[in-house]
Amino acid sequence: MLRRRPALLIRPALDDDPLHATLTELRPTQQLHGLGAGRTRPVWEPVATLLRTTGRDWDRRTHRIAVLARRLPAAVSQRWIADRPTDGDALVLRAFVETDRAPADDHAAVRGAEHLCLRATEACPEDPAPWLALLSLMHSCAVPVKDAVPVWTEAVNRAPWLRTSYHRLLRYLSPRGHGTVPDMMDFAWQAAVRAPHGSPLALLPVAARVELMAHRQGEAPIGSLGAGGNWNEPRAVHEIDLALRNWFDAAAPPHAEAVTDLNVLAFALTRAHRPDEAAPVLRRLGRHMTPHPWNLLPEPERTFTYWRDRATGR
């Protein structure tokens, strides 16, 4: 009798079950009749509770706020800030919502989003998240890198090795953003070698190489699958080795976006034809798949499942 494969888990919350539960409770289909009509508590209360219990874990907090801003009905954060206009958590979440949605050519919307970010920095002076919201707004408005770096520095000063800060600047420095390939690759390498042992920033050069692959694929889709970001060149081998040695093999405590990083590492190892080293990474992932970077390949879910089943002996 054939065993049925367990379904893949592809979800914005990754492996964060409390975040997933909050999103499920407030999913848009439940907001069709007056946004919480008939509720005995404010519609935003589950979000407030989640962020309150997250505390000063800046890594987990930033991940949760970013996902909530993208996935919750916008009216949830609108209602929260209307009910609690000075609540720091409400301001930070609303800043993320507005910076994600403000059209770059709508000057009034951009100014409003910027104002919200600055209000959030005042309400939560120790929190790096409002500065990252402002950095995202600058990215969408194509502000030059040299003018964005001071904002990034504000976030780094508050949480020196916060994964999200480095990945957001990496996106800024990408040729698909507002930078160049040399700037992106050099930034990623310098951050990786300076980061503490066990930091997920050891994976940043591999993430940059994936970004390079996406850039090349956008420029020349036909030839990019073969060339694929040259995963076997000496520097790429060194980057993957660094990620394995300084992060994956370091037995560091899991961070909020570990699932994302494990997918990037598994992808890189399979592209580099290192299946034996990919196997423990895929076993740690289990059913958790992220669309990116597998969506750089023609059949992402099928490819991930092939390597995952090979690693687990299915």
PDB file of C-alpha atoms in Angstrom:
ATOM      1  CA  MET A   1       0.000   0.000   0.000  1.00  0.00           C
ATOM      2  CA  LEU A   2       1.412   3.381  -1.024  1.00  0.00           C
ATOM      3  CA  ARG A   3       1.994   5.858   1.771  1.00  0.00           C
ATOM      4  CA  ARG A   4       0.496   9.253   1.201  1.00  0.00           C
ATOM      5  CA  ARG A   5       2.980  12.116   1.319  1.00  0.00           C
ATOM      6  CA  PRO A   6       2.205  14.756   3.952  1.00  0.00           C
ATOM      7  CA  ALA A   7       1.194  18.053   2.376  1.00  0.00           C
ATOM      8  CA  LEU A   8       3.750  20.822   2.249  1.00  0.00           C
ATOM      9  CA  LEU A   9       3.343  23.691   4.696  1.00  0.00           C
ATOM     10  CA  ILE A  10       3.702  26.930   2.753  1.00  0.00           C
ATOM     11  CA  ARG A  11       2.533  29.779   4.919  1.00  0.00           C
ATOM     12  CA  PRO A  12       3.590  33.376   5.671  1.00  0.00           C
ATOM     13  CA  ALA A  13       3.960  32.632   9.381  1.00  0.00           C
ATOM     14  CA  LEU A  14       6.554  29.947   8.603  1.00  0.00           C
ATOM     15  CA  ASP A  15       6.755  27.759  11.736  1.00  0.00           C
ATOM     16  CA  ASP A  16       5.422  30.466  14.067  1.00  0.00           C
ATOM     17  CA  ASP A  17       2.225  28.791  15.292  1.00  0.00           C
ATOM     18  CA  PRO A  18       0.960  31.692  17.469  1.00  0.00           C
ATOM     19  CA  LEU A  19       1.337  34.051  14.507  1.00  0.00           C
ATOM     20  CA  HIS A  20      -0.425  31.586  12.212  1.00  0.00           C
ATOM     21  CA  ALA A  21      -3.277  31.260  14.723  1.00  0.00           C
ATOM     22  CA  THR A  22      -3.688  35.040  14.881  1.00  0.00           C
ATOM     23  CA  LEU A  23      -3.803  35.329  11.100  1.00  0.00           C
ATOM     24  CA  THR A  24      -6.341  32.522  10.926  1.00  0.00           C
ATOM     25  CA  GLU A  25      -8.560  34.133  13.556  1.00  0.00           C
ATOM     26  CA  LEU A  26      -8.546  37.438  11.671  1.00  0.00           C
ATOM     27  CA  ARG A  27      -8.483  36.147   8.117  1.00  0.00           C
ATOM     28  CA  PRO A  28     -10.280  38.455   5.647  1.00  0.00           C
ATOM     29  CA  THR A  29     -13.261  36.127   5.113  1.00  0.00           C
ATOM     30  CA  GLN A  30     -14.244  36.707   8.732  1.00  0.00           C
ATOM     31  CA  GLN A  31     -14.205  40.469   8.257  1.00  0.00           C
ATOM     32  CA  LEU A  32     -16.883  40.723   5.569  1.00  0.00           C
ATOM     33  CA  HIS A  33     -19.673  41.773   7.920  1.00  0.00           C
ATOM     34  CA  GLY A  34     -18.610  44.993   9.525  1.00  0.00           C
ATOM     35  CA  LEU A  35     -15.119  44.018  10.636  1.00  0.00           C
ATOM     36  CA  GLY A  36     -15.815  42.278  13.883  1.00  0.00           C
ATOM     37  CA  ALA A  37     -19.510  43.046  14.243  1.00  0.00           C
ATOM     38  CA  GLY A  38     -20.910  41.084  17.152  1.00  0.00           C
ATOM     39  CA  ARG A  39     -17.517  40.595  18.802  1.00  0.00           C
ATOM     40  CA  THR A  40     -17.257  40.995  22.558  1.00  0.00           C
ATOM     41  CA  ARG A  41     -13.703  42.329  22.306  1.00  0.00           C
ATOM     42  CA  PRO A  42     -11.927  44.676  19.902  1.00  0.00           C
ATOM     43  CA  VAL A  43     -11.000  43.077  16.579  1.00  0.00           C
ATOM     44  CA  TRP A  44      -7.377  44.076  17.100  1.00  0.00           C
ATOM     45  CA  GLU A  45      -7.028  42.476  20.526  1.00  0.00           C
ATOM     46  CA  PRO A  46      -5.498  39.167  19.300  1.00  0.00           C
ATOM     47  CA  VAL A  47      -2.788  41.171  17.517  1.00  0.00           C
ATOM     48  CA  ALA A  48      -2.152  43.315  20.579  1.00  0.00           C
ATOM     49  CA  THR A  49      -1.881  40.206  22.747  1.00  0.00           C
ATOM     50  CA  LEU A  50       0.528  38.519  20.324  1.00  0.00           C
ATOM     51  CA  LEU A  51       2.846  41.536  20.174  1.00  0.00           C
ATOM     52  CA  ARG A  52       2.669  42.091  23.916  1.00  0.00           C
ATOM     53  CA  THR A  53       3.747  38.513  24.607  1.00  0.00           C
ATOM     54  CA  THR A  54       6.554  38.842  22.026  1.00  0.00           C
ATOM     55  CA  GLY A  55       8.150  41.494  24.210  1.00  0.00           C
ATOM     56  CA  ARG A  56      11.642  42.724  23.302  1.00  0.00           C
ATOM     57  CA  ASP A  57      12.555  39.748  21.146  1.00  0.00           C
ATOM     58  CA  TRP A  58      13.280  42.087  18.241  1.00  0.00           C
ATOM     59  CA  ASP A  59      13.870  39.248  15.793  1.00  0.00           C
ATOM     60  CA  ARG A  60      10.507  37.597  16.483  1.00  0.00           C
ATOM     61  CA  ARG A  61       8.704  40.932  16.843  1.00  0.00           C
ATOM     62  CA  THR A  62       9.926  42.311  13.514  1.00  0.00           C
ATOM     63  CA  HIS A  63       8.984  39.115  11.698  1.00  0.00           C
ATOM     64  CA  ARG A  64       5.522  39.068  13.222  1.00  0.00           C
ATOM     65  CA  ILE A  65       4.820  42.721  12.494  1.00  0.00           C
ATOM     66  CA  ALA A  66       5.989  42.400   8.878  1.00  0.00           C
ATOM     67  CA  VAL A  67       3.761  39.371   8.267  1.00  0.00           C
ATOM     68  CA  LEU A  68       0.766  40.899  10.044  1.00  0.00           C
ATOM     69  CA  ALA A  69       1.106  44.096   8.014  1.00  0.00           C
ATOM     70  CA  ARG A  70       1.036  42.168   4.741  1.00  0.00           C
ATOM     71  CA  ARG A  71      -1.616  39.594   5.617  1.00  0.00           C
ATOM     72  CA  LEU A  72      -4.186  41.143   7.935  1.00  0.00           C
ATOM     73  CA  PRO A  73      -7.120  43.143   6.585  1.00  0.00           C
ATOM     74  CA  ALA A  74      -5.913  46.755   6.637  1.00  0.00           C
ATOM     75  CA  ALA A  75      -8.967  47.739   8.663  1.00  0.00           C
ATOM     76  CA  VAL A  76      -7.628  45.836  11.697  1.00  0.00           C
ATOM     77  CA  SER A  77      -4.683  48.203  12.108  1.00  0.00           C
ATOM     78  CA  GLN A  78      -6.909  51.175  11.213  1.00  0.00           C
ATOM     79  CA  ARG A  79      -9.343  50.303  13.979  1.00  0.00           C
ATOM     80  CA  TRP A  80      -6.553  49.675  16.476  1.00  0.00           C
ATOM     81  CA  ILE A  81      -4.859  53.016  15.927  1.00  0.00           C
ATOM     82  CA  ALA A  82      -8.227  54.784  15.976  1.00  0.00           C
ATOM     83  CA  ASP A  83      -9.042  53.186  19.343  1.00  0.00           C
ATOM     84  CA  ARG A  84      -5.515  53.535  20.779  1.00  0.00           C
ATOM     85  CA  PRO A  85      -3.793  56.432  18.939  1.00  0.00           C
ATOM     86  CA  THR A  86      -0.752  56.482  21.245  1.00  0.00           C
ATOM     87  CA  ASP A  87      -0.230  52.703  21.488  1.00  0.00           C
ATOM     88  CA  GLY A  88       3.334  51.973  20.351  1.00  0.00           C
ATOM     89  CA  ASP A  89       2.533  48.531  18.931  1.00  0.00           C
ATOM     90  CA  ALA A  90      -0.435  49.940  17.008  1.00  0.00           C
ATOM     91  CA  LEU A  91       1.744  52.705  15.572  1.00  0.00           C
ATOM     92  CA  VAL A  92       4.513  50.324  14.499  1.00  0.00           C
ATOM     93  CA  LEU A  93       2.086  47.935  12.813  1.00  0.00           C
ATOM     94  CA  ARG A  94       0.298  50.783  11.053  1.00  0.00           C
ATOM     95  CA  ALA A  95       3.647  52.189   9.901  1.00  0.00           C
ATOM     96  CA  PHE A  96       4.442  48.843   8.261  1.00  0.00           C
ATOM     97  CA  VAL A  97       1.009  48.727   6.622  1.00  0.00           C
ATOM     98  CA  GLU A  98       1.305  52.252   5.234  1.00  0.00           C
ATOM     99  CA  THR A  99       4.866  51.846   3.970  1.00  0.00           C
ATOM    100  CA  ASP A 100       3.879  48.614   2.200  1.00  0.00           C
ATOM    101  CA  ARG A 101       0.891  50.235   0.507  1.00  0.00           C
ATOM    102  CA  ALA A 102       1.897  53.833  -0.207  1.00  0.00           C
ATOM    103  CA  PRO A 103       2.344  54.310  -3.988  1.00  0.00           C
ATOM    104  CA  ALA A 104       5.730  55.891  -4.687  1.00  0.00           C
ATOM    105  CA  ASP A 105       4.143  58.504  -6.960  1.00  0.00           C
ATOM    106  CA  ASP A 106       1.530  59.537  -4.380  1.00  0.00           C
ATOM    107  CA  HIS A 107       3.381  62.217  -2.449  1.00  0.00           C
ATOM    108  CA  ALA A 108       0.647  62.651   0.149  1.00  0.00           C
ATOM    109  CA  ALA A 109       0.580  58.909   0.907  1.00  0.00           C
ATOM    110  CA  VAL A 110       4.377  58.791   1.135  1.00  0.00           C
ATOM    111  CA  ARG A 111       4.473  61.759   3.506  1.00  0.00           C
ATOM    112  CA  GLY A 112       1.752  60.192   5.614  1.00  0.00           C
ATOM    113  CA  ALA A 113       3.640  56.897   5.811  1.00  0.00           C
ATOM    114  CA  GLU A 114       6.855  58.707   6.709  1.00  0.00           C
ATOM    115  CA  HIS A 115       5.049  60.623   9.447  1.00  0.00           C
ATOM    116  CA  LEU A 116       3.687  57.372  10.881  1.00  0.00           C
ATOM    117  CA  CYS A 117       7.183  55.841  10.919  1.00  0.00           C
ATOM    118  CA  LEU A 118       8.551  58.814  12.827  1.00  0.00           C
ATOM    119  CA  ARG A 119       5.666  58.718  15.317  1.00  0.00           C
ATOM    120  CA  ALA A 120       6.421  55.024  15.844  1.00  0.00           C
ATOM    121  CA  THR A 121      10.117  55.739  16.497  1.00  0.00           C
ATOM    122  CA  GLU A 122       9.091  58.204  19.199  1.00  0.00           C
ATOM    123  CA  ALA A 123       6.572  55.826  20.768  1.00  0.00           C
ATOM    124  CA  CYS A 124       9.015  52.864  20.701  1.00  0.00           C
ATOM    125  CA  PRO A 125      12.481  54.436  20.911  1.00  0.00           C
ATOM    126  CA  GLU A 126      14.332  51.137  21.506  1.00  0.00           C
ATOM    127  CA  ASP A 127      12.570  49.222  18.715  1.00  0.00           C
ATOM    128  CA  PRO A 128      14.416  48.785  15.381  1.00  0.00           C
ATOM    129  CA  ALA A 129      11.176  47.973  13.523  1.00  0.00           C
ATOM    130  CA  PRO A 130       9.978  51.550  12.800  1.00  0.00           C
ATOM    131  CA  TRP A 131      13.331  52.325  11.203  1.00  0.00           C
ATOM    132  CA  LEU A 132      13.004  49.235   9.006  1.00  0.00           C
ATOM    133  CA  ALA A 133       9.538  50.394   7.956  1.00  0.00           C
ATOM    134  CA  LEU A 134      11.057  53.723   6.971  1.00  0.00           C
ATOM    135  CA  LEU A 135      13.831  51.917   5.075  1.00  0.00           C
ATOM    136  CA  SER A 136      11.194  49.993   3.100  1.00  0.00           C
ATOM    137  CA  LEU A 137       9.451  53.253   2.230  1.00  0.00           C
ATOM    138  CA  MET A 138      12.744  54.708   0.987  1.00  0.00           C
ATOM    139  CA  HIS A 139      13.320  51.573  -1.083  1.00  0.00           C
ATOM    140  CA  SER A 140       9.923  51.865  -2.776  1.00  0.00           C
ATOM    141  CA  CYS A 141      10.580  55.546  -3.469  1.00  0.00           C
ATOM    142  CA  ALA A 142      14.026  54.789  -4.996  1.00  0.00           C
ATOM    143  CA  VAL A 143      15.913  56.922  -2.494  1.00  0.00           C
ATOM    144  CA  PRO A 144      19.678  56.587  -3.201  1.00  0.00           C
ATOM    145  CA  VAL A 145      21.509  54.013  -1.099  1.00  0.00           C
ATOM    146  CA  LYS A 146      23.774  56.615   0.518  1.00  0.00           C
ATOM    147  CA  ASP A 147      20.720  58.387   1.938  1.00  0.00           C
ATOM    148  CA  ALA A 148      19.124  55.146   3.142  1.00  0.00           C
ATOM    149  CA  VAL A 149      22.163  53.811   5.027  1.00  0.00           C
ATOM    150  CA  PRO A 150      21.733  56.218   8.009  1.00  0.00           C
ATOM    151  CA  VAL A 151      18.197  54.902   8.511  1.00  0.00           C
ATOM    152  CA  TRP A 152      19.492  51.326   8.368  1.00  0.00           C
ATOM    153  CA  THR A 153      22.159  52.300  10.911  1.00  0.00           C
ATOM    154  CA  GLU A 154      19.463  53.473  13.320  1.00  0.00           C
ATOM    155  CA  ALA A 155      17.954  49.975  13.231  1.00  0.00           C
ATOM    156  CA  VAL A 156      21.354  48.288  13.617  1.00  0.00           C
ATOM    157  CA  ASN A 157      22.242  50.502  16.587  1.00  0.00           C
ATOM    158  CA  ARG A 158      19.148  49.172  18.371  1.00  0.00           C
ATOM    159  CA  ALA A 159      19.703  45.500  17.468  1.00  0.00           C
ATOM    160  CA  PRO A 160      23.249  45.006  16.143  1.00  0.00           C
ATOM    161  CA  TRP A 161      22.835  41.590  14.439  1.00  0.00           C
ATOM    162  CA  LEU A 162      19.139  41.584  13.616  1.00  0.00           C
ATOM    163  CA  ARG A 163      18.681  39.352  10.583  1.00  0.00           C
ATOM    164  CA  THR A 164      15.863  41.405   9.056  1.00  0.00           C
ATOM    165  CA  SER A 165      17.946  44.601   8.995  1.00  0.00           C
ATOM    166  CA  TYR A 166      20.683  42.993   6.922  1.00  0.00           C
ATOM    167  CA  HIS A 167      18.325  41.263   4.522  1.00  0.00           C
ATOM    168  CA  ARG A 168      16.438  44.507   3.911  1.00  0.00           C
ATOM    169  CA  LEU A 169      19.618  46.387   3.085  1.00  0.00           C
ATOM    170  CA  LEU A 170      20.721  43.471   0.912  1.00  0.00           C
ATOM    171  CA  ARG A 171      17.504  43.913  -1.095  1.00  0.00           C
ATOM    172  CA  TYR A 172      18.263  47.637  -1.331  1.00  0.00           C
ATOM    173  CA  LEU A 173      21.791  46.950  -2.605  1.00  0.00           C
ATOM    174  CA  SER A 174      20.617  44.341  -5.120  1.00  0.00           C
ATOM    175  CA  PRO A 175      20.730  45.254  -8.809  1.00  0.00           C
ATOM    176  CA  ARG A 176      16.998  44.535  -8.711  1.00  0.00           C
ATOM    177  CA  GLY A 177      16.817  47.290  -6.095  1.00  0.00           C
ATOM    178  CA  HIS A 178      19.027  50.367  -6.221  1.00  0.00           C
ATOM    179  CA  GLY A 179      22.549  48.942  -6.042  1.00  0.00           C
ATOM    180  CA  THR A 180      25.071  46.876  -7.954  1.00  0.00           C
ATOM    181  CA  VAL A 181      26.233  43.276  -7.887  1.00  0.00           C
ATOM    182  CA  PRO A 182      29.667  44.117  -6.379  1.00  0.00           C
ATOM    183  CA  ASP A 183      28.111  46.281  -3.646  1.00  0.00           C
ATOM    184  CA  MET A 184      25.573  43.586  -2.775  1.00  0.00           C
ATOM    185  CA  MET A 185      28.067  40.716  -2.702  1.00  0.00           C
ATOM    186  CA  ASP A 186      30.671  42.674  -0.746  1.00  0.00           C
ATOM    187  CA  PHE A 187      28.129  43.825   1.859  1.00  0.00           C
ATOM    188  CA  ALA A 188      26.877  40.264   2.325  1.00  0.00           C
ATOM    189  CA  TRP A 189      30.379  38.844   2.761  1.00  0.00           C
ATOM    190  CA  GLN A 190      31.527  41.538   5.186  1.00  0.00           C
ATOM    191  CA  ALA A 191      28.430  41.070   7.324  1.00  0.00           C
ATOM    192  CA  ALA A 192      28.821  37.293   7.354  1.00  0.00           C
ATOM    193  CA  VAL A 193      32.445  37.214   8.444  1.00  0.00           C
ATOM    194  CA  ARG A 194      31.888  39.820  11.164  1.00  0.00           C
ATOM    195  CA  ALA A 195      28.739  38.283  12.620  1.00  0.00           C
ATOM    196  CA  PRO A 196      28.942  36.244  15.834  1.00  0.00           C
ATOM    197  CA  HIS A 197      29.320  32.479  15.498  1.00  0.00           C
ATOM    198  CA  GLY A 198      25.888  30.908  15.170  1.00  0.00           C
ATOM    199  CA  SER A 199      24.314  34.001  13.617  1.00  0.00           C
ATOM    200  CA  PRO A 200      22.052  33.410  10.596  1.00  0.00           C
ATOM    201  CA  LEU A 201      23.939  36.247   8.925  1.00  0.00           C
ATOM    202  CA  ALA A 202      26.521  33.600   8.004  1.00  0.00           C
ATOM    203  CA  LEU A 203      24.028  32.719   5.278  1.00  0.00           C
ATOM    204  CA  LEU A 204      23.845  36.266   3.867  1.00  0.00           C
ATOM    205  CA  PRO A 205      26.339  35.659   0.987  1.00  0.00           C
ATOM    206  CA  VAL A 206      24.295  32.623  -0.092  1.00  0.00           C
ATOM    207  CA  ALA A 207      21.144  34.749  -0.017  1.00  0.00           C
ATOM    208  CA  ALA A 208      22.987  37.342  -2.116  1.00  0.00           C
ATOM    209  CA  ARG A 209      23.927  34.657  -4.656  1.00  0.00           C
ATOM    210  CA  VAL A 210      20.278  33.615  -4.867  1.00  0.00           C
ATOM    211  CA  GLU A 211      19.418  37.264  -5.462  1.00  0.00           C
ATOM    212  CA  LEU A 212      22.090  37.351  -8.184  1.00  0.00           C
ATOM    213  CA  MET A 213      20.474  34.302  -9.786  1.00  0.00           C
ATOM    214  CA  ALA A 214      17.070  36.028  -9.696  1.00  0.00           C
ATOM    215  CA  HIS A 215      18.600  39.142 -11.264  1.00  0.00           C
ATOM    216  CA  ARG A 216      20.241  37.176 -14.066  1.00  0.00           C
ATOM    217  CA  GLN A 217      17.084  35.187 -14.653  1.00  0.00           C
ATOM    218  CA  GLY A 218      15.152  38.429 -15.025  1.00  0.00           C
ATOM    219  CA  GLU A 219      17.645  39.651 -17.604  1.00  0.00           C
ATOM    220  CA  ALA A 220      17.949  36.402 -19.597  1.00  0.00           C
ATOM    221  CA  PRO A 221      15.363  33.783 -18.601  1.00  0.00           C
ATOM    222  CA  ILE A 222      16.438  31.243 -21.227  1.00  0.00           C
ATOM    223  CA  GLY A 223      20.076  30.922 -20.305  1.00  0.00           C
ATOM    224  CA  SER A 224      19.834  31.503 -16.576  1.00  0.00           C
ATOM    225  CA  LEU A 225      18.709  28.018 -15.627  1.00  0.00           C
ATOM    226  CA  GLY A 226      21.926  26.510 -16.896  1.00  0.00           C
ATOM    227  CA  ALA A 227      24.260  29.204 -15.568  1.00  0.00           C
ATOM    228  CA  GLY A 228      22.181  29.489 -12.414  1.00  0.00           C
ATOM    229  CA  GLY A 229      24.306  31.825 -10.327  1.00  0.00           C
ATOM    230  CA  ASN A 230      27.491  29.696 -10.829  1.00  0.00           C
ATOM    231  CA  TRP A 231      27.071  27.621  -7.690  1.00  0.00           C
ATOM    232  CA  ASN A 232      30.275  25.650  -8.251  1.00  0.00           C
ATOM    233  CA  GLU A 233      32.735  28.497  -8.580  1.00  0.00           C
ATOM    234  CA  PRO A 234      35.274  28.693  -5.713  1.00  0.00           C
ATOM    235  CA  ARG A 235      33.702  31.737  -4.051  1.00  0.00           C
ATOM    236  CA  ALA A 236      30.243  30.126  -4.058  1.00  0.00           C
ATOM    237  CA  VAL A 237      31.682  26.976  -2.492  1.00  0.00           C
ATOM    238  CA  HIS A 238      33.327  29.109   0.201  1.00  0.00           C
ATOM    239  CA  GLU A 239      30.056  30.966   0.871  1.00  0.00           C
ATOM    240  CA  ILE A 240      28.107  27.740   1.332  1.00  0.00           C
ATOM    241  CA  ASP A 241      30.846  26.268   3.533  1.00  0.00           C
ATOM    242  CA  LEU A 242      30.725  29.383   5.736  1.00  0.00           C
ATOM    243  CA  ALA A 243      26.941  29.094   6.096  1.00  0.00           C
ATOM    244  CA  LEU A 244      27.205  25.434   7.062  1.00  0.00           C
ATOM    245  CA  ARG A 245      30.074  25.890   9.489  1.00  0.00           C
ATOM    246  CA  ASN A 246      29.080  29.154  11.187  1.00  0.00           C
ATOM    247  CA  TRP A 247      25.309  28.733  11.254  1.00  0.00           C
ATOM    248  CA  PHE A 248      23.772  25.364  10.378  1.00  0.00           C
ATOM    249  CA  ASP A 249      26.339  23.207  12.180  1.00  0.00           C
ATOM    250  CA  ALA A 250      26.612  25.641  15.092  1.00  0.00           C
ATOM    251  CA  ALA A 251      23.405  24.379  16.743  1.00  0.00           C
ATOM    252  CA  ALA A 252      22.280  27.962  17.331  1.00  0.00           C
ATOM    253  CA  PRO A 253      18.792  28.563  18.765  1.00  0.00           C
ATOM    254  CA  PRO A 254      16.210  28.867  15.972  1.00  0.00           C
ATOM    255  CA  HIS A 255      15.351  32.395  14.896  1.00  0.00           C
ATOM    256  CA  ALA A 256      12.068  33.725  13.542  1.00  0.00           C
ATOM    257  CA  GLU A 257      12.920  33.212   9.863  1.00  0.00           C
ATOM    258  CA  ALA A 258      14.956  30.022  10.226  1.00  0.00           C
ATOM    259  CA  VAL A 259      12.577  28.263   7.820  1.00  0.00           C
ATOM    260  CA  THR A 260      13.353  30.867   5.162  1.00  0.00           C
ATOM    261  CA  ASP A 261      17.095  30.494   5.682  1.00  0.00           C
ATOM    262  CA  LEU A 262      16.935  26.695   5.662  1.00  0.00           C
ATOM    263  CA  ASN A 263      15.102  26.809   2.324  1.00  0.00           C
ATOM    264  CA  VAL A 264      17.793  29.100   0.891  1.00  0.00           C
ATOM    265  CA  LEU A 265      20.560  26.818   2.145  1.00  0.00           C
ATOM    266  CA  ALA A 266      18.857  23.652   0.845  1.00  0.00           C
ATOM    267  CA  PHE A 267      18.301  25.312  -2.518  1.00  0.00           C
ATOM    268  CA  ALA A 268      21.956  26.367  -2.759  1.00  0.00           C
ATOM    269  CA  LEU A 269      23.238  22.910  -1.803  1.00  0.00           C
ATOM    270  CA  THR A 270      21.054  21.188  -4.401  1.00  0.00           C
ATOM    271  CA  ARG A 271      22.082  23.697  -7.076  1.00  0.00           C
ATOM    272  CA  ALA A 272      25.730  23.061  -6.141  1.00  0.00           C
ATOM    273  CA  HIS A 273      25.206  19.281  -6.452  1.00  0.00           C
ATOM    274  CA  ARG A 274      25.870  18.619  -2.764  1.00  0.00           C
ATOM    275  CA  PRO A 275      22.906  16.340  -1.926  1.00  0.00           C
ATOM    276  CA  ASP A 276      24.542  14.659   1.076  1.00  0.00           C
ATOM    277  CA  GLU A 277      24.919  18.026   2.796  1.00  0.00           C
ATOM    278  CA  ALA A 278      21.463  19.140   1.676  1.00  0.00           C
ATOM    279  CA  ALA A 279      19.829  16.091   3.286  1.00  0.00           C
ATOM    280  CA  PRO A 280      20.084  17.176   6.964  1.00  0.00           C
ATOM    281  CA  VAL A 281      18.923  20.680   6.026  1.00  0.00           C
ATOM    282  CA  LEU A 282      15.850  19.257   4.301  1.00  0.00           C
ATOM    283  CA  ARG A 283      15.184  16.895   7.184  1.00  0.00           C
ATOM    284  CA  ARG A 284      15.194  19.837   9.555  1.00  0.00           C
ATOM    285  CA  LEU A 285      12.730  21.632   7.281  1.00  0.00           C
ATOM    286  CA  GLY A 286      10.305  18.728   7.115  1.00  0.00           C
ATOM    287  CA  ARG A 287       7.104  19.978   5.482  1.00  0.00           C
ATOM    288  CA  HIS A 288       8.003  23.679   5.627  1.00  0.00           C
ATOM    289  CA  MET A 289       8.674  25.134   2.183  1.00  0.00           C
ATOM    290  CA  THR A 290       8.946  28.770   1.148  1.00  0.00           C
ATOM    291  CA  PRO A 291       8.017  29.710  -2.433  1.00  0.00           C
ATOM    292  CA  HIS A 292      11.281  31.656  -2.853  1.00  0.00           C
ATOM    293  CA  PRO A 293      13.918  30.636  -3.945  1.00  0.00           C
ATOM    294  CA  TRP A 294      12.380  27.439  -5.371  1.00  0.00           C
ATOM    295  CA  ASN A 295      10.225  29.588  -7.660  1.00  0.00           C
ATOM    296  CA  LEU A 296      13.382  30.365  -9.630  1.00  0.00           C
ATOM    297  CA  LEU A 297      12.988  26.847 -11.023  1.00  0.00           C
ATOM    298  CA  PRO A 298      10.225  25.627 -13.380  1.00  0.00           C
ATOM    299  CA  GLU A 299       8.406  23.317 -10.918  1.00  0.00           C
ATOM    300  CA  PRO A 300       9.192  24.616  -7.431  1.00  0.00           C
ATOM    301  CA  GLU A 301       6.977  22.378  -5.291  1.00  0.00           C
ATOM    302  CA  ARG A 302       7.838  19.279  -7.236  1.00  0.00           C
ATOM    303  CA  THR A 303      11.560  20.064  -7.006  1.00  0.00           C
ATOM    304  CA  PHE A 304      11.425  20.711  -3.276  1.00  0.00           C
ATOM    305  CA  THR A 305       9.425  17.523  -2.705  1.00  0.00           C
ATOM    306  CA  TYR A 306      11.899  15.485  -4.756  1.00  0.00           C
ATOM    307  CA  TRP A 307      14.862  16.614  -2.660  1.00  0.00           C
ATOM    308  CA  ARG A 308      12.938  16.421   0.620  1.00  0.00           C
ATOM    309  CA  ASP A 309      11.783  12.841  -0.124  1.00  0.00           C
ATOM    310  CA  ARG A 310      15.295  11.865  -1.160  1.00  0.00           C
ATOM    311  CA  ALA A 311      16.621  13.226   2.132  1.00  0.00           C
ATOM    312  CA  THR A 312      14.003  11.436   4.247  1.00  0.00           C
ATOM    313  CA  GLY A 313      14.099   8.153   2.331  1.00  0.00           C
ATOM    314  CA  ARG A 314      10.485   8.301   1.109  1.00  0.00           C
TER     315      ARG A 314
END
